Amino acid sequence: MAKRIEFFFDFVSPYSYLAWTQLEGLTEEYDEEIAWRPLSLRQLLAGIENAAPPHELKRRYMRRDLERFAERYGVPLTLPAGKAPRADVALRIALASDGHAGQETFIASVFRTLWAHGEEVESLGVLRTLCDRAGLDGDRLIERATSSDIDALLAQRTRQALEQGVFGLPSFIVDGELFFGQDRLSFVREALER
């Protein structure tokens, strides 16, 4: 019986990006599909009462850690020099496009634009272009993504993820088992082999 990988992510998480770069290989190797679970990292952390930004020592460590994993995976990574990137509307478009054929292509385009190329994705013009290239109706999705029903759906999905035990991003669920962190992909692989 085929197993599905639930992938919980936020575009603003560089660790989510690194995980995403490895998922295609896993899904091809095991002929599995990904259930995309876009979540707001900020809302998720607030749900577990962990909203404080990391200490400067941890931020410095994380930067080097990200660089090491990008080197190991052989993928481009452009880390911002200043403040963290924003991708609120992009995240909501990913949620609003659930069930559309172009959702996966849109998600890939946002991750590449933000983390491989180091370009911003919060501009509606950029998002419209990324939607259109993915075969999605950019104008309609942007309108839906900025509506209150998507805000409510995002909050609902955050609650559901917390109920499933998700406490950080990226996270994966395979056969009901939770794996947290892009560095746990070997455990995801083992779960797929069972």
PDB file of C-alpha atoms in Angstrom:
ATOM      1  CA  MET A   1       0.000   0.000   0.000  1.00  0.00           C
ATOM      2  CA  ALA A   2       1.344   3.424  -0.965  1.00  0.00           C
ATOM      3  CA  LYS A   3       2.377   5.751   1.829  1.00  0.00           C
ATOM      4  CA  ARG A   4       1.893   9.475   1.669  1.00  0.00           C
ATOM      5  CA  ILE A   5       4.370  11.993   3.017  1.00  0.00           C
ATOM      6  CA  GLU A   6       2.674  14.905   4.734  1.00  0.00           C
ATOM      7  CA  PHE A   7       5.077  17.831   4.480  1.00  0.00           C
ATOM      8  CA  PHE A   8       4.461  20.694   6.915  1.00  0.00           C
ATOM      9  CA  PHE A   9       6.375  23.820   5.915  1.00  0.00           C
ATOM     10  CA  ASP A  10       6.556  27.592   5.800  1.00  0.00           C
ATOM     11  CA  PHE A  11       8.372  29.401   3.005  1.00  0.00           C
ATOM     12  CA  VAL A  12      10.153  31.653   5.516  1.00  0.00           C
ATOM     13  CA  SER A  13      11.890  28.622   7.019  1.00  0.00           C
ATOM     14  CA  PRO A  14      15.210  27.935   5.265  1.00  0.00           C
ATOM     15  CA  TYR A  15      15.148  24.467   6.817  1.00  0.00           C
ATOM     16  CA  SER A  16      11.814  23.876   5.030  1.00  0.00           C
ATOM     17  CA  TYR A  17      13.538  24.873   1.794  1.00  0.00           C
ATOM     18  CA  LEU A  18      16.380  22.409   2.403  1.00  0.00           C
ATOM     19  CA  ALA A  19      13.866  19.644   3.138  1.00  0.00           C
ATOM     20  CA  TRP A  20      11.935  20.484  -0.016  1.00  0.00           C
ATOM     21  CA  THR A  21      15.112  20.113  -2.115  1.00  0.00           C
ATOM     22  CA  GLN A  22      15.353  16.479  -1.004  1.00  0.00           C
ATOM     23  CA  LEU A  23      11.698  15.442  -1.198  1.00  0.00           C
ATOM     24  CA  GLU A  24      11.512  14.997  -4.955  1.00  0.00           C
ATOM     25  CA  GLY A  25      14.207  12.336  -4.813  1.00  0.00           C
ATOM     26  CA  LEU A  26      12.362  10.494  -2.063  1.00  0.00           C
ATOM     27  CA  THR A  27       9.025  10.577  -3.851  1.00  0.00           C
ATOM     28  CA  GLU A  28      10.591   9.314  -7.083  1.00  0.00           C
ATOM     29  CA  GLU A  29      12.566   6.581  -5.352  1.00  0.00           C
ATOM     30  CA  TYR A  30       9.583   5.266  -3.408  1.00  0.00           C
ATOM     31  CA  ASP A  31       6.836   6.295  -5.865  1.00  0.00           C
ATOM     32  CA  GLU A  32       5.058   8.229  -3.147  1.00  0.00           C
ATOM     33  CA  GLU A  33       3.146  11.471  -3.219  1.00  0.00           C
ATOM     34  CA  ILE A  34       3.439  14.530  -1.045  1.00  0.00           C
ATOM     35  CA  ALA A  35       0.518  16.056   0.789  1.00  0.00           C
ATOM     36  CA  TRP A  36       1.496  19.738   1.009  1.00  0.00           C
ATOM     37  CA  ARG A  37       0.737  21.264   4.422  1.00  0.00           C
ATOM     38  CA  PRO A  38       1.573  24.993   4.359  1.00  0.00           C
ATOM     39  CA  LEU A  39       1.552  26.448   7.877  1.00  0.00           C
ATOM     40  CA  SER A  40       2.472  29.748   9.446  1.00  0.00           C
ATOM     41  CA  LEU A  41       5.589  29.135  11.533  1.00  0.00           C
ATOM     42  CA  ARG A  42       4.733  32.211  13.608  1.00  0.00           C
ATOM     43  CA  GLN A  43       1.237  30.874  14.407  1.00  0.00           C
ATOM     44  CA  LEU A  44       2.571  27.393  15.104  1.00  0.00           C
ATOM     45  CA  LEU A  45       5.179  28.685  17.554  1.00  0.00           C
ATOM     46  CA  ALA A  46       2.573  30.880  19.229  1.00  0.00           C
ATOM     47  CA  GLY A  47       0.445  27.735  19.623  1.00  0.00           C
ATOM     48  CA  ILE A  48       3.196  26.128  21.695  1.00  0.00           C
ATOM     49  CA  GLU A  49       4.024  29.437  23.424  1.00  0.00           C
ATOM     50  CA  ASN A  50       7.468  29.673  21.828  1.00  0.00           C
ATOM     51  CA  ALA A  51       7.331  33.062  20.142  1.00  0.00           C
ATOM     52  CA  ALA A  52      10.677  34.543  21.230  1.00  0.00           C
ATOM     53  CA  PRO A  53      13.241  35.063  18.446  1.00  0.00           C
ATOM     54  CA  PRO A  54      16.357  32.909  18.793  1.00  0.00           C
ATOM     55  CA  HIS A  55      19.336  34.261  20.675  1.00  0.00           C
ATOM     56  CA  GLU A  56      22.172  35.756  18.572  1.00  0.00           C
ATOM     57  CA  LEU A  57      24.409  32.759  19.340  1.00  0.00           C
ATOM     58  CA  LYS A  58      21.769  30.388  18.021  1.00  0.00           C
ATOM     59  CA  ARG A  59      21.184  32.557  14.918  1.00  0.00           C
ATOM     60  CA  ARG A  60      24.901  32.463  14.089  1.00  0.00           C
ATOM     61  CA  TYR A  61      25.001  28.718  14.560  1.00  0.00           C
ATOM     62  CA  MET A  62      21.886  28.226  12.433  1.00  0.00           C
ATOM     63  CA  ARG A  63      23.384  30.248   9.589  1.00  0.00           C
ATOM     64  CA  ARG A  64      26.455  28.011   9.440  1.00  0.00           C
ATOM     65  CA  ASP A  65      24.320  24.888   9.914  1.00  0.00           C
ATOM     66  CA  LEU A  66      22.184  25.880   6.929  1.00  0.00           C
ATOM     67  CA  GLU A  67      25.284  26.469   4.824  1.00  0.00           C
ATOM     68  CA  ARG A  68      26.675  23.043   5.751  1.00  0.00           C
ATOM     69  CA  PHE A  69      23.467  21.264   4.751  1.00  0.00           C
ATOM     70  CA  ALA A  70      23.195  23.198   1.484  1.00  0.00           C
ATOM     71  CA  GLU A  71      26.763  22.127   0.694  1.00  0.00           C
ATOM     72  CA  ARG A  72      25.983  18.511   1.596  1.00  0.00           C
ATOM     73  CA  TYR A  73      22.859  18.488  -0.579  1.00  0.00           C
ATOM     74  CA  GLY A  74      24.577  20.365  -3.403  1.00  0.00           C
ATOM     75  CA  VAL A  75      21.819  22.992  -3.593  1.00  0.00           C
ATOM     76  CA  PRO A  76      22.013  26.774  -3.816  1.00  0.00           C
ATOM     77  CA  LEU A  77      21.203  28.755  -0.680  1.00  0.00           C
ATOM     78  CA  THR A  78      21.084  32.524  -0.400  1.00  0.00           C
ATOM     79  CA  LEU A  79      20.617  33.679   3.177  1.00  0.00           C
ATOM     80  CA  PRO A  80      19.382  37.221   3.769  1.00  0.00           C
ATOM     81  CA  ALA A  81      21.914  39.664   5.146  1.00  0.00           C
ATOM     82  CA  GLY A  82      19.297  41.613   7.091  1.00  0.00           C
ATOM     83  CA  LYS A  83      15.913  40.738   8.461  1.00  0.00           C
ATOM     84  CA  ALA A  84      14.106  37.489   7.742  1.00  0.00           C
ATOM     85  CA  PRO A  85      12.169  37.274   4.477  1.00  0.00           C
ATOM     86  CA  ARG A  86       8.406  37.597   4.333  1.00  0.00           C
ATOM     87  CA  ALA A  87       6.143  35.226   2.475  1.00  0.00           C
ATOM     88  CA  ASP A  88       2.731  35.577   4.134  1.00  0.00           C
ATOM     89  CA  VAL A  89       0.728  35.949   0.926  1.00  0.00           C
ATOM     90  CA  ALA A  90       2.747  33.235  -0.845  1.00  0.00           C
ATOM     91  CA  LEU A  91       1.937  30.861   2.023  1.00  0.00           C
ATOM     92  CA  ARG A  92      -1.751  31.694   1.758  1.00  0.00           C
ATOM     93  CA  ILE A  93      -1.673  31.137  -2.015  1.00  0.00           C
ATOM     94  CA  ALA A  94      -0.097  27.718  -1.430  1.00  0.00           C
ATOM     95  CA  LEU A  95      -2.984  26.947   0.913  1.00  0.00           C
ATOM     96  CA  ALA A  96      -5.622  28.398  -1.440  1.00  0.00           C
ATOM     97  CA  SER A  97      -4.249  26.351  -4.349  1.00  0.00           C
ATOM     98  CA  ASP A  98      -4.708  23.048  -2.518  1.00  0.00           C
ATOM     99  CA  GLY A  99      -6.086  20.496  -4.953  1.00  0.00           C
ATOM    100  CA  HIS A 100      -5.011  22.448  -8.052  1.00  0.00           C
ATOM    101  CA  ALA A 101      -2.579  20.795 -10.466  1.00  0.00           C
ATOM    102  CA  GLY A 102      -0.178  23.750 -10.301  1.00  0.00           C
ATOM    103  CA  GLN A 103       0.186  23.839  -6.505  1.00  0.00           C
ATOM    104  CA  GLU A 104       3.413  21.829  -6.432  1.00  0.00           C
ATOM    105  CA  THR A 105       4.960  23.946  -9.207  1.00  0.00           C
ATOM    106  CA  PHE A 106       3.990  27.148  -7.392  1.00  0.00           C
ATOM    107  CA  ILE A 107       5.507  25.889  -4.128  1.00  0.00           C
ATOM    108  CA  ALA A 108       8.729  24.951  -5.940  1.00  0.00           C
ATOM    109  CA  SER A 109       8.893  28.384  -7.596  1.00  0.00           C
ATOM    110  CA  VAL A 110       8.481  30.220  -4.306  1.00  0.00           C
ATOM    111  CA  PHE A 111      11.144  28.144  -2.558  1.00  0.00           C
ATOM    112  CA  ARG A 112      13.588  28.654  -5.459  1.00  0.00           C
ATOM    113  CA  THR A 113      12.899  32.372  -5.758  1.00  0.00           C
ATOM    114  CA  LEU A 114      13.275  33.001  -2.043  1.00  0.00           C
ATOM    115  CA  TRP A 115      16.147  30.715  -1.036  1.00  0.00           C
ATOM    116  CA  ALA A 116      18.052  29.754  -4.188  1.00  0.00           C
ATOM    117  CA  HIS A 117      17.959  33.216  -5.797  1.00  0.00           C
ATOM    118  CA  GLY A 118      17.557  35.363  -2.676  1.00  0.00           C
ATOM    119  CA  GLU A 119      14.713  37.373  -4.195  1.00  0.00           C
ATOM    120  CA  GLU A 120      11.627  38.584  -2.365  1.00  0.00           C
ATOM    121  CA  VAL A 121       8.248  36.978  -2.942  1.00  0.00           C
ATOM    122  CA  GLU A 122       5.903  39.300  -1.092  1.00  0.00           C
ATOM    123  CA  SER A 123       5.152  41.553  -4.089  1.00  0.00           C
ATOM    124  CA  LEU A 124       1.772  40.786  -5.634  1.00  0.00           C
ATOM    125  CA  GLY A 125       3.302  41.204  -9.096  1.00  0.00           C
ATOM    126  CA  VAL A 126       5.918  38.538  -8.391  1.00  0.00           C
ATOM    127  CA  LEU A 127       3.302  36.227  -6.905  1.00  0.00           C
ATOM    128  CA  ARG A 128       0.968  36.717  -9.876  1.00  0.00           C
ATOM    129  CA  THR A 129       3.824  35.790 -12.222  1.00  0.00           C
ATOM    130  CA  LEU A 130       4.719  32.690 -10.186  1.00  0.00           C
ATOM    131  CA  CYS A 131       1.053  31.605 -10.142  1.00  0.00           C
ATOM    132  CA  ASP A 132       0.636  32.144 -13.862  1.00  0.00           C
ATOM    133  CA  ARG A 133       3.831  30.205 -14.642  1.00  0.00           C
ATOM    134  CA  ALA A 134       2.477  27.337 -12.537  1.00  0.00           C
ATOM    135  CA  GLY A 135      -0.737  27.297 -14.567  1.00  0.00           C
ATOM    136  CA  LEU A 136      -2.760  28.862 -11.763  1.00  0.00           C
ATOM    137  CA  ASP A 137      -5.057  31.876 -12.016  1.00  0.00           C
ATOM    138  CA  GLY A 138      -2.881  34.435 -10.227  1.00  0.00           C
ATOM    139  CA  ASP A 139      -5.507  37.164  -9.888  1.00  0.00           C
ATOM    140  CA  ARG A 140      -8.135  34.799  -8.472  1.00  0.00           C
ATOM    141  CA  LEU A 141      -5.717  33.105  -6.066  1.00  0.00           C
ATOM    142  CA  ILE A 142      -4.295  36.381  -4.774  1.00  0.00           C
ATOM    143  CA  GLU A 143      -7.815  37.615  -4.129  1.00  0.00           C
ATOM    144  CA  ARG A 144      -8.706  34.398  -2.313  1.00  0.00           C
ATOM    145  CA  ALA A 145      -5.388  34.293  -0.434  1.00  0.00           C
ATOM    146  CA  THR A 146      -5.972  37.739   1.046  1.00  0.00           C
ATOM    147  CA  SER A 147      -9.508  36.900   2.191  1.00  0.00           C
ATOM    148  CA  SER A 148     -10.676  36.157   5.707  1.00  0.00           C
ATOM    149  CA  ASP A 149     -11.683  32.583   4.796  1.00  0.00           C
ATOM    150  CA  ILE A 150      -8.031  31.696   4.077  1.00  0.00           C
ATOM    151  CA  ASP A 151      -6.987  33.299   7.377  1.00  0.00           C
ATOM    152  CA  ALA A 152      -9.553  31.087   9.118  1.00  0.00           C
ATOM    153  CA  LEU A 153      -8.386  28.014   7.176  1.00  0.00           C
ATOM    154  CA  LEU A 154      -4.752  28.732   8.093  1.00  0.00           C
ATOM    155  CA  ALA A 155      -5.696  28.972  11.775  1.00  0.00           C
ATOM    156  CA  GLN A 156      -7.683  25.728  11.489  1.00  0.00           C
ATOM    157  CA  ARG A 157      -4.775  23.923   9.797  1.00  0.00           C
ATOM    158  CA  THR A 158      -2.438  25.182  12.532  1.00  0.00           C
ATOM    159  CA  ARG A 159      -4.741  23.752  15.220  1.00  0.00           C
ATOM    160  CA  GLN A 160      -4.953  20.446  13.348  1.00  0.00           C
ATOM    161  CA  ALA A 161      -1.162  20.271  13.004  1.00  0.00           C
ATOM    162  CA  LEU A 162      -0.736  20.910  16.733  1.00  0.00           C
ATOM    163  CA  GLU A 163      -3.223  18.112  17.438  1.00  0.00           C
ATOM    164  CA  GLN A 164      -1.083  15.837  15.239  1.00  0.00           C
ATOM    165  CA  GLY A 165       1.933  16.734  17.384  1.00  0.00           C
ATOM    166  CA  VAL A 166       3.612  19.158  14.958  1.00  0.00           C
ATOM    167  CA  PHE A 167       5.598  21.722  16.961  1.00  0.00           C
ATOM    168  CA  GLY A 168       8.129  23.021  14.423  1.00  0.00           C
ATOM    169  CA  LEU A 169       8.849  23.245  10.719  1.00  0.00           C
ATOM    170  CA  PRO A 170       9.629  21.423   8.601  1.00  0.00           C
ATOM    171  CA  SER A 171       7.848  18.338   9.842  1.00  0.00           C
ATOM    172  CA  PHE A 172       6.779  15.163   8.107  1.00  0.00           C
ATOM    173  CA  ILE A 173       4.161  12.565   8.918  1.00  0.00           C
ATOM    174  CA  VAL A 174       4.341   9.102   7.373  1.00  0.00           C
ATOM    175  CA  ASP A 175       1.853   6.433   8.495  1.00  0.00           C
ATOM    176  CA  GLY A 176       0.907   8.562  11.494  1.00  0.00           C
ATOM    177  CA  GLU A 177       4.513   8.941  12.674  1.00  0.00           C
ATOM    178  CA  LEU A 178       5.939  12.449  13.102  1.00  0.00           C
ATOM    179  CA  PHE A 179       9.457  13.456  12.092  1.00  0.00           C
ATOM    180  CA  PHE A 180      10.704  16.979  12.837  1.00  0.00           C
ATOM    181  CA  GLY A 181      13.506  18.711  10.984  1.00  0.00           C
ATOM    182  CA  GLN A 182      15.078  18.432   7.569  1.00  0.00           C
ATOM    183  CA  ASP A 183      17.889  16.451   9.156  1.00  0.00           C
ATOM    184  CA  ARG A 184      15.407  13.625   9.924  1.00  0.00           C
ATOM    185  CA  LEU A 185      14.839  12.690   6.281  1.00  0.00           C
ATOM    186  CA  SER A 186      16.731   9.426   6.805  1.00  0.00           C
ATOM    187  CA  PHE A 187      14.007   8.440   9.290  1.00  0.00           C
ATOM    188  CA  VAL A 188      11.342   9.432   6.747  1.00  0.00           C
ATOM    189  CA  ARG A 189      13.109   7.135   4.262  1.00  0.00           C
ATOM    190  CA  GLU A 190      13.061   4.271   6.790  1.00  0.00           C
ATOM    191  CA  ALA A 191       9.328   4.822   7.389  1.00  0.00           C
ATOM    192  CA  LEU A 192       8.714   4.608   3.650  1.00  0.00           C
ATOM    193  CA  GLU A 193      10.639   1.322   3.495  1.00  0.00           C
ATOM    194  CA  ARG A 194       8.517  -0.369   6.156  1.00  0.00           C
TER     195      ARG A 194
END
